[in-house]
CSV table of C-alpha atoms in Angstrom, one decimal:
chain,number,residue,atom,x,y,z
E,580,MET,CA,7.5,-27.1,-1.7
E,581,ILE,CA,10.2,-26.5,-4.0
E,582,PHE,CA,11.4,-23.3,-2.0
E,583,ASP,CA,12.1,-25.2,1.3
E,584,ARG,CA,14.2,-28.1,-0.8
E,585,ALA,CA,16.3,-25.1,-1.9
E,586,LEU,CA,17.2,-22.8,0.4
E,587,ARG,CA,18.0,-25.9,3.0
E,588,LYS,CA,21.2,-25.8,3.2
E,589,SER,CA,21.9,-22.3,3.5
E,590,ALA,CA,20.3,-22.7,6.9
E,591,ILE,CA,21.2,-21.5,10.5
E,592,ALA,CA,18.8,-22.5,13.6
E,593,PRO,CA,16.1,-20.0,15.3
E,594,SER,CA,17.6,-19.5,18.2
E,595,GLN,CA,21.5,-18.9,16.9
E,596,SER,CA,22.8,-15.2,17.6
E,597,LEU,CA,22.4,-12.6,15.4
E,598,GLY,CA,26.3,-10.8,17.8
E,599,GLY,CA,27.9,-8.1,15.9
E,600,VAL,CA,24.4,-7.5,13.4
E,601,LEU,CA,22.5,-4.2,13.4
E,602,SER,CA,18.9,-3.5,12.3
E,603,LEU,CA,18.3,-1.5,9.9
E,604,ASP,CA,14.6,1.0,11.3
E,605,SER,CA,12.4,0.1,10.1
E,606,ALA,CA,10.0,2.7,7.1
E,607,ALA,CA,7.0,2.4,10.1
E,608,GLY,CA,10.1,4.2,12.3
E,609,TRP,CA,10.6,6.9,9.9
E,610,THR,CA,8.1,7.3,8.1
E,611,GLY,CA,5.9,7.6,10.6
E,612,TRP,CA,2.8,5.6,10.8
E,613,THR,CA,1.5,4.2,13.2
E,614,SER,CA,0.2,1.0,14.8
E,615,GLU,CA,-3.3,2.2,13.8
E,616,ASP,CA,-2.5,2.1,9.7
E,617,ALA,CA,-1.4,-1.3,9.8
E,618,VAL,CA,-5.6,-2.4,9.8
E,619,ALA,CA,-5.7,0.2,6.8
E,620,LEU,CA,-2.1,-0.7,4.6
E,621,SER,CA,-3.2,-4.9,5.2
E,622,ARG,CA,-2.1,-6.6,1.9
E,623,ASP,CA,-5.9,-7.8,1.4
E,624,ARG,CA,-8.0,-5.4,1.8
E,625,ALA,CA,-6.6,-3.1,0.8
E,626,MET,CA,-6.3,-5.4,-2.3
E,627,LYS,CA,-10.8,-5.2,-1.8
E,628,LEU,CA,-10.0,-1.5,-3.1
E,629,SER,CA,-11.1,-1.8,-6.6
E,630,THR,CA,-8.6,0.8,-8.2
E,631,VAL,CA,-6.4,-0.9,-5.7
E,632,SER,CA,-6.8,-4.1,-7.1
E,633,ARG,CA,-6.8,-3.1,-10.5
E,634,CYS,CA,-3.8,-0.3,-10.5
E,635,VAL,CA,-1.4,-3.8,-9.7
E,636,GLU,CA,-3.0,-5.8,-12.1
E,637,LEU,CA,-2.0,-2.7,-14.5
E,638,ARG,CA,1.5,-2.5,-13.4
E,639,ALA,CA,2.0,-5.5,-12.7
E,640,ASN,CA,0.4,-6.6,-16.4
E,641,ALA,CA,2.6,-5.0,-17.9
E,642,ILE,CA,5.5,-6.2,-16.7
E,643,ALA,CA,5.1,-9.6,-17.0
E,644,MET,CA,4.2,-9.7,-20.6
E,645,LEU,CA,7.3,-7.6,-21.9
E,646,PRO,CA,9.8,-10.1,-23.3
E,647,VAL,CA,13.5,-10.1,-22.1
E,648,TYR,CA,17.2,-10.5,-23.5
E,649,LEU,CA,20.6,-10.6,-23.8
E,650,MET,CA,22.4,-7.5,-25.5
E,651,GLU,CA,26.6,-6.7,-25.5
E,652,GLU,CA,26.0,-3.3,-25.3
E,653,THR,CA,28.1,-1.9,-27.4
E,654,THR,CA,26.8,-3.3,-31.3
E,655,LYS,CA,24.0,-3.7,-29.5
E,656,LYS,CA,23.6,-7.5,-31.1
E,657,ARG,CA,21.0,-10.4,-28.9
E,658,LEU,CA,22.1,-13.2,-27.9
E,659,HIS,CA,19.6,-16.0,-27.8
E,660,ASN,CA,22.8,-19.2,-26.9
E,661,HIS,CA,23.4,-17.9,-24.0
E,662,PRO,CA,23.0,-20.4,-21.1
E,663,LEU,CA,21.0,-18.0,-19.1
E,664,GLY,CA,18.3,-18.4,-21.4
E,665,SER,CA,16.2,-21.1,-19.6
E,666,LEU,CA,15.7,-18.7,-16.8
E,667,LEU,CA,15.0,-15.2,-18.6
E,668,TRP,CA,12.1,-16.5,-20.7
E,669,GLY,CA,11.9,-19.8,-19.8
E,670,ALA,CA,10.4,-21.2,-16.2
E,671,PRO,CA,12.6,-19.5,-13.4
E,672,ASN,CA,11.7,-22.8,-11.7
E,673,GLU,CA,9.7,-25.7,-10.9
E,674,ALA,CA,6.7,-24.4,-10.3
E,675,MET,CA,5.9,-21.2,-12.1
E,676,THR,CA,6.4,-19.9,-15.7
E,677,ARG,CA,8.5,-17.1,-16.6
E,678,PHE,CA,4.3,-15.2,-16.8
E,679,ASP,CA,4.3,-16.5,-13.3
E,680,TYR,CA,7.3,-15.4,-12.2
E,681,GLU,CA,7.3,-11.7,-13.1
E,682,ARG,CA,3.6,-10.7,-12.4
E,683,LEU,CA,3.2,-12.6,-8.0
E,684,MET,CA,7.1,-9.6,-7.9
E,685,GLN,CA,6.0,-7.2,-9.1
E,686,SER,CA,2.8,-7.8,-7.0
E,687,ASN,CA,4.9,-7.7,-4.4
E,688,LEU,CA,7.1,-4.9,-4.4
E,689,ASP,CA,3.4,-2.9,-5.2
E,690,LEU,CA,2.0,-3.7,-2.0
E,691,SER,CA,4.7,-4.8,0.4
E,692,GLY,CA,7.6,-2.0,-1.0
E,693,ASN,CA,9.9,-4.8,-1.6
E,694,ALA,CA,9.9,-7.8,-3.5
E,695,TYR,CA,12.8,-10.4,-3.4
E,696,ALA,CA,13.3,-14.1,-4.4
E,697,TRP,CA,16.4,-16.5,-4.0
E,698,VAL,CA,19.6,-16.4,-7.4
E,699,ASP,CA,19.9,-20.8,-6.5
E,700,ARG,CA,23.5,-21.2,-8.3
E,701,ASP,CA,24.9,-24.0,-10.3
E,702,PRO,CA,28.0,-25.2,-7.3
E,703,ARG,CA,30.4,-26.3,-10.2
E,704,THR,CA,29.1,-22.6,-13.0
E,705,GLY,CA,27.7,-20.4,-10.3
E,706,ARG,CA,25.7,-19.6,-12.3
E,707,PRO,CA,22.3,-19.0,-11.3
E,708,ALA,CA,19.5,-22.6,-11.5
E,709,GLU,CA,16.5,-21.5,-9.9
E,710,LEU,CA,15.2,-18.1,-9.1
E,711,ILE,CA,13.5,-18.9,-6.3
E,712,PRO,CA,10.8,-15.9,-5.3
E,713,LEU,CA,11.1,-14.7,-1.1
E,714,ARG,CA,7.9,-13.8,1.1
E,715,PRO,CA,8.8,-10.4,1.3
E,716,ASP,CA,7.4,-9.8,5.1
E,717,SER,CA,9.4,-12.9,5.5
E,718,VAL,CA,12.8,-11.4,4.7
E,719,THR,CA,14.6,-8.7,6.6
E,720,PRO,CA,17.8,-7.0,4.9
E,721,TRP,CA,20.4,-6.2,8.0
E,722,VAL,CA,23.7,-5.0,7.7
E,723,ASP,CA,26.4,-6.1,9.7
E,724,ARG,CA,28.9,-3.7,12.3
E,725,ALA,CA,31.5,-4.3,9.3
E,726,GLY,CA,28.8,-2.3,6.8
E,727,ALA,CA,27.8,-4.9,5.1
E,728,LEU,CA,24.8,-6.0,3.6
E,729,TRP,CA,22.1,-9.2,4.5
E,730,TYR,CA,18.9,-10.6,3.8
E,731,PHE,CA,17.1,-12.7,6.0
E,732,TYR,CA,15.0,-15.8,5.7
E,733,THR,CA,12.7,-17.0,8.5
E,734,ASN,CA,10.4,-19.9,7.1
E,735,PRO,CA,7.1,-19.3,7.7
E,736,ARG,CA,5.9,-22.2,9.0
E,737,THR,CA,9.4,-23.9,10.2
E,738,GLY,CA,10.8,-21.0,11.8
E,739,GLU,CA,14.5,-22.2,9.8
E,740,LEU,CA,16.7,-18.9,9.2
E,741,THR,CA,18.4,-18.6,7.1
E,742,ARG,CA,21.4,-15.9,5.9
E,743,LEU,CA,21.6,-14.7,2.6
E,744,SER,CA,24.3,-13.6,0.4
E,745,PRO,CA,23.2,-9.8,-1.3
E,746,GLU,CA,24.6,-11.4,-4.6
E,747,ASP,CA,22.2,-14.3,-3.8
E,748,VAL,CA,18.8,-12.5,-3.7
E,749,LEU,CA,17.0,-10.1,-6.8
E,750,HIS,CA,15.9,-7.4,-4.1
E,751,TYR,CA,13.8,-4.9,-6.8
E,752,LYS,CA,11.7,-2.2,-3.7
E,753,SER,CA,9.9,1.3,-4.4
E,754,TYR,CA,10.7,4.1,-3.1
E,755,SER,CA,13.2,4.2,-0.4
E,756,THR,CA,15.1,7.1,1.5
E,757,ASP,CA,17.8,4.6,2.2
E,758,GLY,CA,18.5,2.6,-0.5
E,759,ILE,CA,18.2,-0.5,0.9
E,760,THR,CA,14.5,-0.6,2.3
E,761,GLY,CA,12.1,0.5,-0.2
E,762,ILE,CA,8.5,1.3,1.4
E,763,SER,CA,5.2,0.3,-0.6
E,764,ILE,CA,3.5,2.4,-2.2
E,765,LEU,CA,0.2,1.0,0.6
E,766,ARG,CA,1.7,3.1,3.1
E,767,ARG,CA,2.6,6.1,2.1
E,768,ALA,CA,-1.5,6.0,0.5
E,769,ALA,CA,-2.5,4.9,3.8
E,770,LEU,CA,-4.1,7.4,4.1
E,771,ALA,CA,-6.2,7.5,0.7
E,772,VAL,CA,-6.5,3.2,0.4
E,773,SER,CA,-7.8,3.8,4.2
E,774,THR,CA,-10.8,6.7,3.4
E,775,GLY,CA,-12.3,4.4,0.4
E,776,LEU,CA,-12.8,1.2,2.7
E,777,SER,CA,-14.6,3.3,4.9
E,778,ALA,CA,-16.5,5.1,2.6
E,779,GLN,CA,-16.9,1.7,0.6
E,780,GLN,CA,-18.3,0.3,3.8
E,781,TYR,CA,-19.8,2.8,4.5
E,782,GLN,CA,-21.8,2.2,0.9
E,783,ALA,CA,-22.6,-1.1,1.4
E,784,ASP,CA,-24.1,-0.3,5.4
E,785,LEU,CA,-26.4,2.3,3.3
E,786,TYR,CA,-27.7,-0.2,0.2
E,787,ALA,CA,-27.4,-2.7,2.9
E,788,ASN,CA,-30.5,-1.1,5.4
E,789,GLY,CA,-32.1,0.0,2.0
E,790,GLY,CA,-30.6,3.1,1.6
E,791,ARG,CA,-33.0,4.7,4.8
E,792,PRO,CA,-30.5,7.0,7.1
E,793,SER,CA,-30.6,6.0,10.5
E,794,GLY,CA,-33.5,7.5,13.7
E,795,VAL,CA,-34.6,7.4,16.8
E,796,LEU,CA,-37.3,5.7,18.2
E,797,LYS,CA,-39.2,8.1,21.1
E,798,THR,CA,-41.4,7.9,24.2
E,799,GLU,CA,-42.9,9.8,27.2
E,800,THR,CA,-43.0,5.9,29.1
E,801,ASP,CA,-40.3,5.5,31.2
E,802,LEU,CA,-37.8,2.4,30.0
E,803,GLY,CA,-35.5,2.1,33.3
E,804,GLY,CA,-35.2,-1.5,34.0
E,805,THR,CA,-34.0,-5.0,32.6
E,806,VAL,CA,-35.1,-8.0,30.4
E,807,GLU,CA,-34.1,-11.5,30.6
E,808,VAL,CA,-34.0,-12.2,26.6
E,809,THR,CA,-32.1,-15.8,24.8
E,810,ASN,CA,-28.9,-14.6,22.1
E,811,ALA,CA,-28.2,-15.6,18.8
E,812,ALA,CA,-25.9,-18.9,20.5
E,813,GLY,CA,-28.8,-19.9,23.0
E,814,GLU,CA,-27.6,-18.6,26.1
E,815,LYS,CA,-29.7,-15.7,28.9
E,816,GLU,CA,-29.0,-12.2,29.0
E,817,VAL,CA,-30.2,-9.6,30.6
E,818,ILE,CA,-29.9,-6.1,28.3
E,819,SER,CA,-32.0,-2.9,28.8
E,820,LYS,CA,-35.3,-2.4,28.0
E,821,LYS,CA,-34.2,0.3,24.7
E,822,GLU,CA,-31.7,-2.4,23.6
E,823,GLU,CA,-34.6,-5.0,23.5
E,824,ILE,CA,-36.7,-2.0,21.3
E,825,ARG,CA,-33.6,-1.2,20.3
E,826,ARG,CA,-32.5,-4.8,19.0
E,827,ALA,CA,-36.5,-5.7,17.9
E,828,TRP,CA,-37.0,-3.0,15.5
E,829,GLU,CA,-33.3,-3.7,13.8
E,830,LYS,CA,-34.0,-7.6,13.3
E,831,VAL,CA,-37.2,-6.5,11.0
E,832,HIS,CA,-35.3,-3.8,9.4
E,833,ASN,CA,-32.4,-2.9,9.1
E,834,GLY,CA,-30.5,-5.4,6.9
E,835,PRO,CA,-31.2,-6.7,2.8
E,836,GLY,CA,-34.6,-6.9,1.5
E,837,LYS,CA,-35.3,-5.4,4.5
E,838,GLY,CA,-36.2,-1.2,4.3
E,839,PHE,CA,-39.2,0.7,3.0
E,840,ARG,CA,-41.3,-2.2,5.2
E,841,LEU,CA,-44.0,-0.4,7.0
E,842,ALA,CA,-44.1,0.1,11.1
E,843,VAL,CA,-46.6,-0.6,13.6
E,844,LEU,CA,-45.4,1.4,16.9
E,845,ASP,CA,-47.3,1.0,20.4
E,846,HIS,CA,-47.2,2.3,23.4
E,847,GLY,CA,-46.6,5.4,22.8
E,848,LEU,CA,-43.2,5.0,20.8
E,849,GLU,CA,-42.6,7.9,17.8
E,850,TYR,CA,-40.0,7.0,14.4
E,851,GLN,CA,-37.9,10.5,13.8
E,852,PRO,CA,-35.2,9.5,11.1
E,853,THR,CA,-32.2,11.3,11.0
E,854,ALA,CA,-32.4,12.9,6.9
E,855,LEU,CA,-29.5,12.4,4.9
E,856,ASN,CA,-28.1,15.9,4.1
E,857,ASN,CA,-26.6,16.4,0.0
E,858,ALA,CA,-23.6,15.4,0.6
E,859,GLU,CA,-24.6,11.8,1.6
E,860,ALA,CA,-26.6,12.1,-0.8
E,861,GLN,CA,-24.4,12.3,-3.8
E,862,PHE,CA,-21.6,10.3,-1.7
E,863,VAL,CA,-21.3,7.9,-4.6
E,864,GLU,CA,-20.6,11.0,-6.3
E,865,SER,CA,-17.2,11.5,-4.9
E,866,GLU,CA,-15.9,7.1,-5.6
E,867,GLU,CA,-14.1,9.2,-9.2
E,868,TYR,CA,-11.9,12.0,-6.8
E,869,ARG,CA,-11.0,8.8,-4.4
E,870,VAL,CA,-10.2,7.1,-7.3
E,871,ALA,CA,-8.0,9.2,-8.7
E,872,ASP,CA,-6.5,9.5,-5.3
E,873,VAL,CA,-5.5,6.2,-5.6
E,874,ALA,CA,-4.7,6.4,-9.3
E,875,ARG,CA,-2.0,9.2,-8.8
E,876,PHE,CA,-0.1,7.3,-6.3
E,877,PHE,CA,0.0,3.9,-8.4
E,878,GLY,CA,1.1,6.1,-11.8
E,879,VAL,CA,-1.6,4.5,-14.0
E,880,PRO,CA,-3.7,7.1,-15.7
E,881,LEU,CA,-7.7,7.0,-14.4
E,882,TYR,CA,-9.2,5.7,-18.2
E,883,LEU,CA,-7.5,2.2,-17.7
E,884,LEU,CA,-9.9,2.4,-14.4
E,885,ASN,CA,-12.9,2.5,-16.7
E,886,ALA,CA,-13.2,6.0,-14.8
E,887,GLY,CA,-12.2,10.2,-16.5
E,888,LYS,CA,-12.9,10.7,-19.4
E,889,GLN,CA,-12.5,9.0,-21.8
E,890,ALA,CA,-11.2,9.9,-25.8
E,891,TYR,CA,-9.4,8.4,-27.4
E,892,SER,CA,-7.0,10.5,-28.1
E,893,SER,CA,-5.7,11.7,-24.8
E,894,ASN,CA,-6.1,8.5,-23.6
E,895,GLU,CA,-3.0,7.3,-26.2
E,896,GLN,CA,-1.4,10.1,-24.8
E,897,ASN,CA,-2.1,9.2,-20.9
E,898,SER,CA,-1.1,5.9,-22.2
E,899,ILE,CA,2.6,6.2,-23.2
E,900,ASP,CA,2.0,8.5,-20.0
E,901,PHE,CA,1.5,5.4,-18.3
E,902,VAL,CA,5.0,3.5,-19.8
E,903,LYS,CA,7.2,6.0,-19.9
E,904,HIS,CA,6.8,7.4,-15.9
E,905,THR,CA,5.5,4.3,-14.7
E,906,VAL,CA,6.5,1.5,-16.7
E,907,LEU,CA,10.1,2.9,-17.8
E,908,PRO,CA,11.5,3.5,-14.6
E,909,LEU,CA,10.0,-0.2,-13.1
E,910,ILE,CA,12.2,-1.7,-16.4
E,911,VAL,CA,15.1,0.3,-15.5
E,912,GLN,CA,15.0,-0.7,-12.2
E,913,ARG,CA,14.7,-5.0,-13.2
E,914,GLU,CA,17.7,-4.5,-15.3
E,915,GLN,CA,19.8,-3.1,-13.6
E,916,GLU,CA,19.5,-6.3,-11.1
E,917,ASP,CA,19.4,-8.6,-12.8
E,918,SER,CA,22.1,-8.2,-14.9
E,919,ARG,CA,24.6,-7.9,-11.5
E,920,LYS,CA,23.4,-10.4,-9.9
E,921,LEU,CA,22.3,-12.9,-12.5
E,922,LEU,CA,25.3,-12.9,-15.2
E,923,LEU,CA,28.8,-13.5,-14.6
E,924,PRO,CA,32.1,-10.3,-13.3
E,925,ARG,CA,32.9,-11.4,-17.0
E,926,GLU,CA,30.1,-11.7,-19.1
E,927,ARG,CA,29.3,-7.7,-17.5
E,928,GLU,CA,32.4,-6.7,-18.4
E,929,GLN,CA,32.9,-7.3,-21.6
E,930,GLY,CA,29.5,-5.2,-22.1
E,931,LEU,CA,26.7,-8.0,-22.2
E,932,ARG,CA,23.6,-7.2,-20.0
E,933,ILE,CA,20.2,-7.9,-20.1
E,934,LYS,CA,17.3,-6.3,-20.5
E,935,ARG,CA,13.6,-5.8,-21.7
E,936,GLU,CA,11.5,-4.6,-24.7
E,937,PRO,CA,9.0,-2.3,-23.1
E,938,LYS,CA,8.0,-1.6,-27.2
E,939,GLN,CA,5.5,-4.3,-26.8
E,940,LEU,CA,3.4,-1.3,-24.0
E,941,LEU,CA,4.2,1.1,-27.0
E,942,ARG,CA,2.4,-0.6,-30.4
E,943,GLY,CA,-0.8,1.3,-32.0
E,944,ASP,CA,-3.4,0.6,-33.6
E,945,THR,CA,-2.7,-1.4,-37.7
E,946,THR,CA,-3.1,1.9,-39.1
E,947,ALA,CA,-0.4,4.1,-37.0
E,948,GLN,CA,1.5,0.4,-36.4
E,949,ALA,CA,2.2,0.5,-40.4
E,950,ALA,CA,2.9,4.3,-41.2
E,951,TRP,CA,5.6,3.3,-38.7
E,952,TYR,CA,7.5,0.6,-39.8
E,953,LYS,CA,6.6,1.6,-43.0
E,954,ALA,CA,8.5,4.7,-42.3
E,955,MET,CA,11.2,3.1,-40.5
E,956,ARG,CA,12.6,0.9,-43.7
E,957,GLU,CA,12.6,3.7,-45.8
E,958,CYS,CA,14.9,4.5,-44.2
E,959,GLY,CA,16.7,2.0,-43.8
E,960,VAL,CA,16.5,1.4,-39.9
E,961,TYR,CA,14.7,-1.8,-40.0
E,962,SER,CA,15.0,-4.9,-43.1
E,963,VAL,CA,11.8,-6.6,-42.8
E,964,ASP,CA,13.0,-9.7,-41.6
E,965,ASP,CA,13.1,-7.2,-39.0
E,966,VAL,CA,9.7,-5.4,-39.2
E,967,ARG,CA,8.4,-9.8,-39.2
E,968,ALA,CA,10.0,-10.4,-36.3
E,969,LEU,CA,8.0,-8.4,-35.3
E,970,GLU,CA,4.5,-9.2,-35.9
E,971,ASP,CA,6.2,-13.0,-35.0
E,972,LEU,CA,6.3,-13.6,-38.4
E,973,GLU,CA,9.1,-16.6,-39.7
E,974,SER,CA,12.4,-14.6,-41.9
E,975,VAL,CA,12.0,-13.9,-46.0
E,976,PRO,CA,14.6,-14.8,-48.3
E,977,GLY,CA,15.9,-11.4,-48.9
E,978,GLY,CA,13.8,-10.2,-45.8
E,979,THR,CA,18.0,-9.9,-44.0
E,980,GLY,CA,18.6,-6.2,-46.7
E,981,ARG,CA,17.7,-3.0,-46.0
E,982,ASN,CA,16.1,0.3,-48.1
E,983,ALA,CA,17.0,3.8,-48.1
E,984,SER,CA,16.4,6.5,-50.1
E,985,LEU,CA,19.2,8.1,-52.1
E,986,ASN,CA,17.4,11.8,-52.1
E,987,TYR,CA,19.6,11.1,-48.5
E,988,VAL,CA,23.4,11.0,-48.8
E,989,PRO,CA,26.2,11.7,-46.4
E,990,LEU,CA,27.7,14.8,-45.3
E,991,GLU,CA,30.6,14.3,-45.7
E,992,ASP,CA,29.4,13.3,-50.3
E,993,TRP,CA,26.9,16.7,-50.6
E,994,LYS,CA,29.6,18.7,-52.3
E,995,GLU,CA,30.5,16.3,-54.8
E,996,LEU,CA,26.5,15.2,-55.8
E,997,ALA,CA,26.2,19.5,-55.5
E,998,ARG,CA,29.1,19.5,-58.0
E,999,LEU,CA,27.7,16.9,-60.7
E,1000,ARG,CA,24.5,17.5,-60.6
E,1001,ALA,CA,25.6,21.4,-61.6
E,1002,LEU,CA,28.0,20.6,-64.1
E,1003,GLN,CA,24.5,18.1,-64.9
E,1004,GLY,CA,22.5,20.9,-65.4
E,1005,ARG,CA,24.7,23.2,-67.6
E,1006,GLN,CA,24.8,20.3,-69.6
E,1007,GLU,CA,21.6,19.4,-70.3
E,1008,GLU,CA,21.1,23.8,-71.0
E,1009,GLY,CA,24.1,23.4,-73.9
E,1010,LYS,CA,22.0,20.7,-75.8
E,1011,GLU,CA,19.2,23.2,-75.9
């Protein structure tokens, strides 16, 4: 694997002492969550909840589809032939496309609170050669007694320990109380996710029993004593008579395809069902509230989850809000972290920055898009080639020129233009 091969040169022995190093407090220590929350916060288990899965996928895809480019802050000029191009808009490593890499990093960020990538540099130039994602649960940030930050990566297969400099680790973090370790959305939404998973299991159990409630078998006969039975594994075991009757009943009546079967009772047994109350009977209707609760933590509008009220005008505004308040903060964090650790110091001093283009997420319908292009071209902001580039079309002869209306002039020329127009008006009156 490229990950093992690349990191091996920086590895230290697993048994090597970390003396002089102080560990940061874990998230569980200062958020109040206990070990019981680990069940609800399991990545795999949480992703079984459709709302969580969809929210993670939407956020990850939104980030992964954004074009990445280099720009000079002072001139706003984009650089297309920079040495980092192969990483930024090519393949970050030999195993992944840019889309796969970005989507994995965002998924790690949402589910673990932290996303890490090791920057493998060319030893001759110091420039990044590969970006290698690291498993979040295998990375531990440490602060030594001098206050210096380090990252320790433990190979999950070999146990090999690697110490990484912070300059060589891209670290995107979720909400944090110390600025170093992020707290995952799953941890903050533990109650909502746990409730949703429990509700999902309850619903599955209900339908597995044909929608029937549980009940009670009653009899006046003494059911004391034990019997010897053979279990599913073919072993003999001793159980009570009550347990034998319960198992026989569940074998016939519980499970998919066994609902509404007729029961034949003997020995004076009577079946008394436990009726569903109104809240349980309308259980499915509460799904909308659980979806909304989880969606709030992820900052995803309900219409993207096929929930809530559907209206074109409100959905369009919700889409804009999703980009502004959910996606843009993620973009800014990436731009700042990437620029700080992937560009050389002299390049940062020159004003170079790594940027992402969010306009792709704000495209409206063709009518609205055409109106926007027309307005921007008429006021001289866009040229024909600028518009064609946004539509992934090649340049055309004469397409670089910009046009503007003569009805608009610079403010410093306004008095002179007003005087000339007034003089022209008097001359035309004299002719009449």
